[in-house]
XYZ file of C-alpha atoms in Angstrom:
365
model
C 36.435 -53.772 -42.110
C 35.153 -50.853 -39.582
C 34.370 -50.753 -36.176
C 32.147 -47.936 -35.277
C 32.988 -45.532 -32.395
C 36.517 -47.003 -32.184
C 39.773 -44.426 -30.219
C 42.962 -45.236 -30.837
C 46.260 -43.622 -29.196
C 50.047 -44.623 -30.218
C 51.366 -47.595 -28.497
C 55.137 -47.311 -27.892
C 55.738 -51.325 -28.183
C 56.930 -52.383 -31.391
C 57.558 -55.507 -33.297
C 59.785 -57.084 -35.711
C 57.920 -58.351 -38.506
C 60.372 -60.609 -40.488
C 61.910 -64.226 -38.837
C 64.442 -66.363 -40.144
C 65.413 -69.741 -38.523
C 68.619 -71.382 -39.131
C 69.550 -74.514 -37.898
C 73.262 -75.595 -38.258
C 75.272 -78.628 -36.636
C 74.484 -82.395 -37.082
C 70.586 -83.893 -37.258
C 70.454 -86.106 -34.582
C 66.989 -86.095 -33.956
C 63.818 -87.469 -35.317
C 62.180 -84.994 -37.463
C 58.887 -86.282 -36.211
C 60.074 -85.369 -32.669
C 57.431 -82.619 -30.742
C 56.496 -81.795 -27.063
C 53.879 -83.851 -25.387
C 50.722 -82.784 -23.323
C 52.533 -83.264 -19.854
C 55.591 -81.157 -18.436
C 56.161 -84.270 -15.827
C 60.248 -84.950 -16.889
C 61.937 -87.763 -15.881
C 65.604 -86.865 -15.781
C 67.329 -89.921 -17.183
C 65.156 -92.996 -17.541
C 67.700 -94.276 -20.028
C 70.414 -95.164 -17.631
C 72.465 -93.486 -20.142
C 75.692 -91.029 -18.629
C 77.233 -87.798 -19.915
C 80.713 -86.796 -19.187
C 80.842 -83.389 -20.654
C 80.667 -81.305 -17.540
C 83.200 -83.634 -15.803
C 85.764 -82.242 -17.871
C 85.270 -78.342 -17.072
C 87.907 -76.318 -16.438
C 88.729 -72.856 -15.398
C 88.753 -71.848 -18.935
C 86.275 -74.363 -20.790
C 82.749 -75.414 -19.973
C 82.107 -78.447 -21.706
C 78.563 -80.030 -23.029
C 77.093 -82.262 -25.377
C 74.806 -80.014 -26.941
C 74.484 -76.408 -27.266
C 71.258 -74.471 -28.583
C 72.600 -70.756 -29.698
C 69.443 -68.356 -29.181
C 66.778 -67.998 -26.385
C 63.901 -67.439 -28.314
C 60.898 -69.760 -28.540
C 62.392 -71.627 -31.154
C 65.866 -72.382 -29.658
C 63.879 -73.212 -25.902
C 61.865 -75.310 -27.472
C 63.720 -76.877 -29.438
C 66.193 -77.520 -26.378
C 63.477 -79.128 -24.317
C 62.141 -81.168 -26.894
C 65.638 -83.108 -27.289
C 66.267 -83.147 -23.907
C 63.353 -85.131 -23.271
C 64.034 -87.361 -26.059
C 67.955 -87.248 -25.282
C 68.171 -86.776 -21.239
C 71.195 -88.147 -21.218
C 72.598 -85.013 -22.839
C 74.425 -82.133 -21.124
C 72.800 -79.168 -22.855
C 72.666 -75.346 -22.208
C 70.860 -72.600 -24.240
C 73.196 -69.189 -24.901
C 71.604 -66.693 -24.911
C 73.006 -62.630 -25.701
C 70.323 -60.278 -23.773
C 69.870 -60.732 -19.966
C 66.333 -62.255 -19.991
C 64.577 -64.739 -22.485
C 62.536 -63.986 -25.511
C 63.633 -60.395 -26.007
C 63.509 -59.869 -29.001
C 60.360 -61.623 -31.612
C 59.131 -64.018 -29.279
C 58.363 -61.220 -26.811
C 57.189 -58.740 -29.819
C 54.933 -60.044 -31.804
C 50.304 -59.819 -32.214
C 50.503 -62.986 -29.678
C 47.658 -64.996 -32.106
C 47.520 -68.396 -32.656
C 47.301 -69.116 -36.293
C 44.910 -71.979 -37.282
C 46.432 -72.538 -40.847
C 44.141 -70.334 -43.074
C 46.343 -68.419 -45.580
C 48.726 -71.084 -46.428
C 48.911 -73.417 -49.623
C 47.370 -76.706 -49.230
C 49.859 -79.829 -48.878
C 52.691 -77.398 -47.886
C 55.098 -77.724 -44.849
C 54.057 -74.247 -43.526
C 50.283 -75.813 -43.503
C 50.703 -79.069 -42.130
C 52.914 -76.938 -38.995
C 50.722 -74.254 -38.855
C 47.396 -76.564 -38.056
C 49.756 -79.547 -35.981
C 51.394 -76.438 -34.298
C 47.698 -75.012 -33.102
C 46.805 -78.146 -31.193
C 50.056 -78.886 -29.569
C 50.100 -74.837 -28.298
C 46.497 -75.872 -26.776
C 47.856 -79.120 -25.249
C 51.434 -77.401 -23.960
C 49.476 -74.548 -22.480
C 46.725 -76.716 -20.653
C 49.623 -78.881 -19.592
C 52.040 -76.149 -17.850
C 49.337 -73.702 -16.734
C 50.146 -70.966 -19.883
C 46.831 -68.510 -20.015
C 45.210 -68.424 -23.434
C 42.269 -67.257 -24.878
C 40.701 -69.636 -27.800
C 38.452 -66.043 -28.621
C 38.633 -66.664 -32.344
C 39.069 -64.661 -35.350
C 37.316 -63.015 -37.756
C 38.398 -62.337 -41.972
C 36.404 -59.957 -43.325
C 35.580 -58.882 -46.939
C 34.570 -55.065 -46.942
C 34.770 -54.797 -50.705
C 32.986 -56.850 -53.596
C 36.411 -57.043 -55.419
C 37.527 -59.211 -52.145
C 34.969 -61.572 -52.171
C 36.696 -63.766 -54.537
C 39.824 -63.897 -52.436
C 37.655 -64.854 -49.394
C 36.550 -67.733 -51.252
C 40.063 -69.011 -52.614
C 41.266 -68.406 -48.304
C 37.914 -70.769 -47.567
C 38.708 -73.485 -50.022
C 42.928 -73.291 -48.656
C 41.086 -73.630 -44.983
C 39.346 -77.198 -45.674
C 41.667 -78.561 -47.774
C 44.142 -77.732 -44.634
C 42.018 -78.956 -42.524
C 41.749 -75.964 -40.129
C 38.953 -76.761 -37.457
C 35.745 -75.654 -37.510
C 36.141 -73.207 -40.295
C 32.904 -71.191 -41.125
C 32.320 -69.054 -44.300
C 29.685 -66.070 -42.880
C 27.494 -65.199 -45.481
C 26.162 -61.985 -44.522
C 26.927 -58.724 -42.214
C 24.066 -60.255 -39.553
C 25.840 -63.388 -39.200
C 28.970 -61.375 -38.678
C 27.587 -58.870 -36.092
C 26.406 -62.116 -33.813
C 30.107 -63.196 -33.608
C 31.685 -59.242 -33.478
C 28.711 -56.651 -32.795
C 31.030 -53.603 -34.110
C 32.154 -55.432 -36.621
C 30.825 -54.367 -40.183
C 31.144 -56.140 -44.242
C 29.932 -58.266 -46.544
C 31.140 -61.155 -45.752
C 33.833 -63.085 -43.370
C 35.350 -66.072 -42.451
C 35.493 -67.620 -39.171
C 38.009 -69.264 -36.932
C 36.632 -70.249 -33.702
C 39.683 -72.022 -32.983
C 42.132 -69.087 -33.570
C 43.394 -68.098 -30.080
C 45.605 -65.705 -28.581
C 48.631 -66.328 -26.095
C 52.235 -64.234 -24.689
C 54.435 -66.365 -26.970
C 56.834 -64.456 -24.153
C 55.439 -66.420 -21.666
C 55.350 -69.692 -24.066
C 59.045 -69.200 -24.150
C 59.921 -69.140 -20.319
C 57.804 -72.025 -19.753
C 60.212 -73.623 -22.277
C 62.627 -72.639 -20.397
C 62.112 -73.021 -16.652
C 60.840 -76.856 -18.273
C 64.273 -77.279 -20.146
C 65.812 -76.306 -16.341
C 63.871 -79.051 -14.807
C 64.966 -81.574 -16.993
C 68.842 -80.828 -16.511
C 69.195 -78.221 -19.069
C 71.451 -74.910 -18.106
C 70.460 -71.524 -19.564
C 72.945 -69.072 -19.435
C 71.973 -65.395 -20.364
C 74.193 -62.425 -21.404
C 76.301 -65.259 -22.769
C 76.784 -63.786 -26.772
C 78.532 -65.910 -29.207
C 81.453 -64.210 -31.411
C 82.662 -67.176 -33.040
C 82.936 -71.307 -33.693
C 85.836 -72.780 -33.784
C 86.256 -76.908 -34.792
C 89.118 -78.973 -33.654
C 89.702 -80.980 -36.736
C 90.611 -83.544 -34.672
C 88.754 -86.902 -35.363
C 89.092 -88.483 -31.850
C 87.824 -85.316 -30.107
C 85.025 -85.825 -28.390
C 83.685 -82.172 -28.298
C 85.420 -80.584 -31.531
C 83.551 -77.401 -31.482
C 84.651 -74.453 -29.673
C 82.627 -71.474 -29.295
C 83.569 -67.974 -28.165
C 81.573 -65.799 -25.608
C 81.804 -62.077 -25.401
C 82.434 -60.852 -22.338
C 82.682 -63.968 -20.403
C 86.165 -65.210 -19.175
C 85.632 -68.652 -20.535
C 84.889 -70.549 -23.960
C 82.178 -74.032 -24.631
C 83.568 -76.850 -26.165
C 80.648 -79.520 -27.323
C 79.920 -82.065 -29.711
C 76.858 -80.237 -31.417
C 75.688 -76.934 -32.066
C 72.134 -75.886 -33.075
C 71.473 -71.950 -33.639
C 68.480 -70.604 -33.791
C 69.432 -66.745 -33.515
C 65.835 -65.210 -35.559
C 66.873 -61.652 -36.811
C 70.817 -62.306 -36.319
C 70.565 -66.157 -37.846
C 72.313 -64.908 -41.421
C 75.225 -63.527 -38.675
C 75.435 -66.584 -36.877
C 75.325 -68.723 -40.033
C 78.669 -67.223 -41.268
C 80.122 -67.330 -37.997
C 79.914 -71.074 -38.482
C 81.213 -71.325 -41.510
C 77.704 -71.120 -43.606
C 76.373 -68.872 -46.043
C 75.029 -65.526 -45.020
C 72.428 -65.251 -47.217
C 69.468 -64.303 -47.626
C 70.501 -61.336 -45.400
C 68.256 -60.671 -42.940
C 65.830 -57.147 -44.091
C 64.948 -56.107 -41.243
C 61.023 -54.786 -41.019
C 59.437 -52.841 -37.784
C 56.042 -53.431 -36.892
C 53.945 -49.881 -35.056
C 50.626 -50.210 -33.432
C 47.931 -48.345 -32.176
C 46.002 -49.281 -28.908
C 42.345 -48.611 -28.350
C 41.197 -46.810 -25.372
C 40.827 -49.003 -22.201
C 37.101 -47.730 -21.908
C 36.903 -48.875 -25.702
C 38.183 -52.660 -25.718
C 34.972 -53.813 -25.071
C 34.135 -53.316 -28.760
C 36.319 -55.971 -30.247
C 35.936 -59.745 -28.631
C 38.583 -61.522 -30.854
C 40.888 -61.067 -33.842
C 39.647 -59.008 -36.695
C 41.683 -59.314 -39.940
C 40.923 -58.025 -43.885
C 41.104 -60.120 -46.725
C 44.980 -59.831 -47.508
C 46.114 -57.951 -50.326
C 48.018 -60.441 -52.504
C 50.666 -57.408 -53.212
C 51.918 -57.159 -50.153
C 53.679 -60.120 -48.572
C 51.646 -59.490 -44.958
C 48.094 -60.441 -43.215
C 46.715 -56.921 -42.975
C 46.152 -54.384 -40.584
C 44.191 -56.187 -37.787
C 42.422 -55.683 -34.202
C 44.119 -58.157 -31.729
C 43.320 -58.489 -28.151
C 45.645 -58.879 -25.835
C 45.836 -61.311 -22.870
C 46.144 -58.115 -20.299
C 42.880 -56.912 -21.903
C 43.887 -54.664 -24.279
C 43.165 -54.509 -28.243
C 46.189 -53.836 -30.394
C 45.501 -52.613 -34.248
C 48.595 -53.177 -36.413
C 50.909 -53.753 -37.581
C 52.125 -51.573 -40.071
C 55.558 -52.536 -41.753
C 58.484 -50.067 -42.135
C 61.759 -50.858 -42.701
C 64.227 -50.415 -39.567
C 67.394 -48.571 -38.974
C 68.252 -51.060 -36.632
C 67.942 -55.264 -36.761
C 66.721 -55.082 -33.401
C 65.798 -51.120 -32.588
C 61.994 -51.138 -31.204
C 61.159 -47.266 -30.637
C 61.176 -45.093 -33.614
C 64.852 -43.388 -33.690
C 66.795 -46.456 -32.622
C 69.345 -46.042 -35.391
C 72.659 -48.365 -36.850
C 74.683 -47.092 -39.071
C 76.277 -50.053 -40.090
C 72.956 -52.465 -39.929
C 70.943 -49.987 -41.685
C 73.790 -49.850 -44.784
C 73.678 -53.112 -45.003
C 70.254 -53.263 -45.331
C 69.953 -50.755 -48.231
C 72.511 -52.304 -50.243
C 71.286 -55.518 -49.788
C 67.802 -54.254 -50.795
């Protein structure tokens, strides 16, 4: 891949290249449950009454259900059951003082069509269900996108063969509109700058501020009843044992001069979920490895030269995409990420540093 005349200085935003979701408490709702085209919420059409916050005290806040993490997951996930459940009294915690701080807001901001991943697999079937309903939410609740497409491109002969195999995984995943480009003409009339031997295309690859996703979530989860309370960082969970108690989980707060008592607790904590997991009583591993992702950004006089996402064929030894060119919703083009292993679980600039975090790491490792 090469684009000619390309400048590039260091961009100080960085991003954390390695997620892992845990969900803990009791499965109350329909696996098949997602979030519709419209952001119109009716409150309670069920009739149906909670009784959680009728029992607050100075010392206790009560609710039903409590979603541990403000990241895109853990907001969407909230709104989701609340409008399935809006009888529920449910808050989000959330440790930092604004939403999405931490992988939700640092991330390339694409929207994957379902390319690189193997046919019949959960991570498919999501991936290409996941790019329509980000289309739908987005058109529904006024989120910008751009739908500007992406490029894979095969600069070597010895990558043509792994172009093909990432074709074939494409139909039999059904990812729209998939094109294989058969030539370095047909892949200058979609990216002019843009030289190989031959490429796949993804018209239907987008881009979007999953940061931005996220607060929609959010200020959406608000309007249907849901309470969001920031700088709110859990230290611990505590059950009852008690089998008439009707909200038999306690959980600490740092900093805050009162504790949550509800009946369910989902956490969804990204690059602190093996923490959280053995707070509640699960297993810690696999440890989170913490990676940080560096980028460079072109020159604001040079963005012009890149219309949508550029990627290489990926290099089956390494467990990322590639290097790639990503524009940005503000108008910039980002080229990265590169993946080096943090000091810090959540350190963004290049000498944050834990002593303790980074230990664990390496021993882990």
């Amino acid at each position: 891949m090469a684009l000619r005349g390309h400048q590039i200085r260091l961009l100080s935003k960085t991003a954390k290249l390695h997620c892992l979701l845990r969900v803990n408490g009791v499965n109350n709702f329909s696996s098949n449950t997602h979030v519709g085209p419209s952001a119109a919420v009716e409150k309670n059409p069920t009739g149906k009454i909670s009784k959680a916050s009728q029992k607050d005290t100075e010392n206790y806040k009560y609710f039903d259900c409590v979603y541990v993490g403000g990241g895109i997951v853990g907001l969407a996930s909230a709104y989701t059951a609340m409008r399935k459940f809006p009888f529920l009294e449910s808050c989000v915690l959330e440790k930092e003082d604004k939403l999405a701080a931490h992988q939700s807001g640092n991330n390339s901001g694409v929207i994957h069509a379902g390319i690189y991943y193997v046919p019949g697999s959960l991570k498919a079937k999501l991936c290409v269900e996941g790019l329509r309903l980000a289309y739908e939410y987005c058109d529904a609740n006024n989120v910008p996108y751009k739908k500007c497409g992406k490029l894979i491109v095969a600069t070597q002969p010895d990558e043509l063969p792994r172009l093909a195999n990432l074709h074939e995984r494409g139909l039999k995943n059904d990812v729209p509109d998939l094109k294989l480009i058969e030539n370095e003409e047909g892949i200058r009339e979609i990216e002019p700058n843009c030289r190989g031997l031959k490429a796949l295309h993804s018209p239907h690859t987008g881009i979007v501020d999953w940061a931005e996703v996220s607060r929609s979530y959010g200020k959406n989860f608000e309007k249907s009843g849901g309470k969001i309370f920031l700088n709110h960082e859990v230290t611990g969970f505590r059950e009852s044992g008690m089998t008439d108690d009707d909200f038999p989980v306690e959980i600490s707060l740092k900093s805050q001069p009162y504790k949550i008592r509800t009946r369910y607790v989902i956490t969804c904590t990204g690059l602190q979920s093996d923490k959280v997991a053995a707070l509640s009583g699960g297993t810690p591993h696999p440890k989170i490895v913490p990676f940080r992702g560096e980028y460079l950004l072109l020159k604001k006089e040079k963005s012009d030269l890149v219309r949508g996402n550029i990627y290489p064929v990926p290099d089956p030894k390494f467990p990322f995409l590639g290097v790639h060119f990503t524009p940005r919703m503000n108008g910039d083009v980002w080229l990265g990420p590169n993946a080096v292993l943090a000091f810090k679980r959540e350190g963004y600039k290049l000498f944050d540093f834990s002593l303790k975090e980074f230990s664990e790491a390496a021993a882990y490792s």
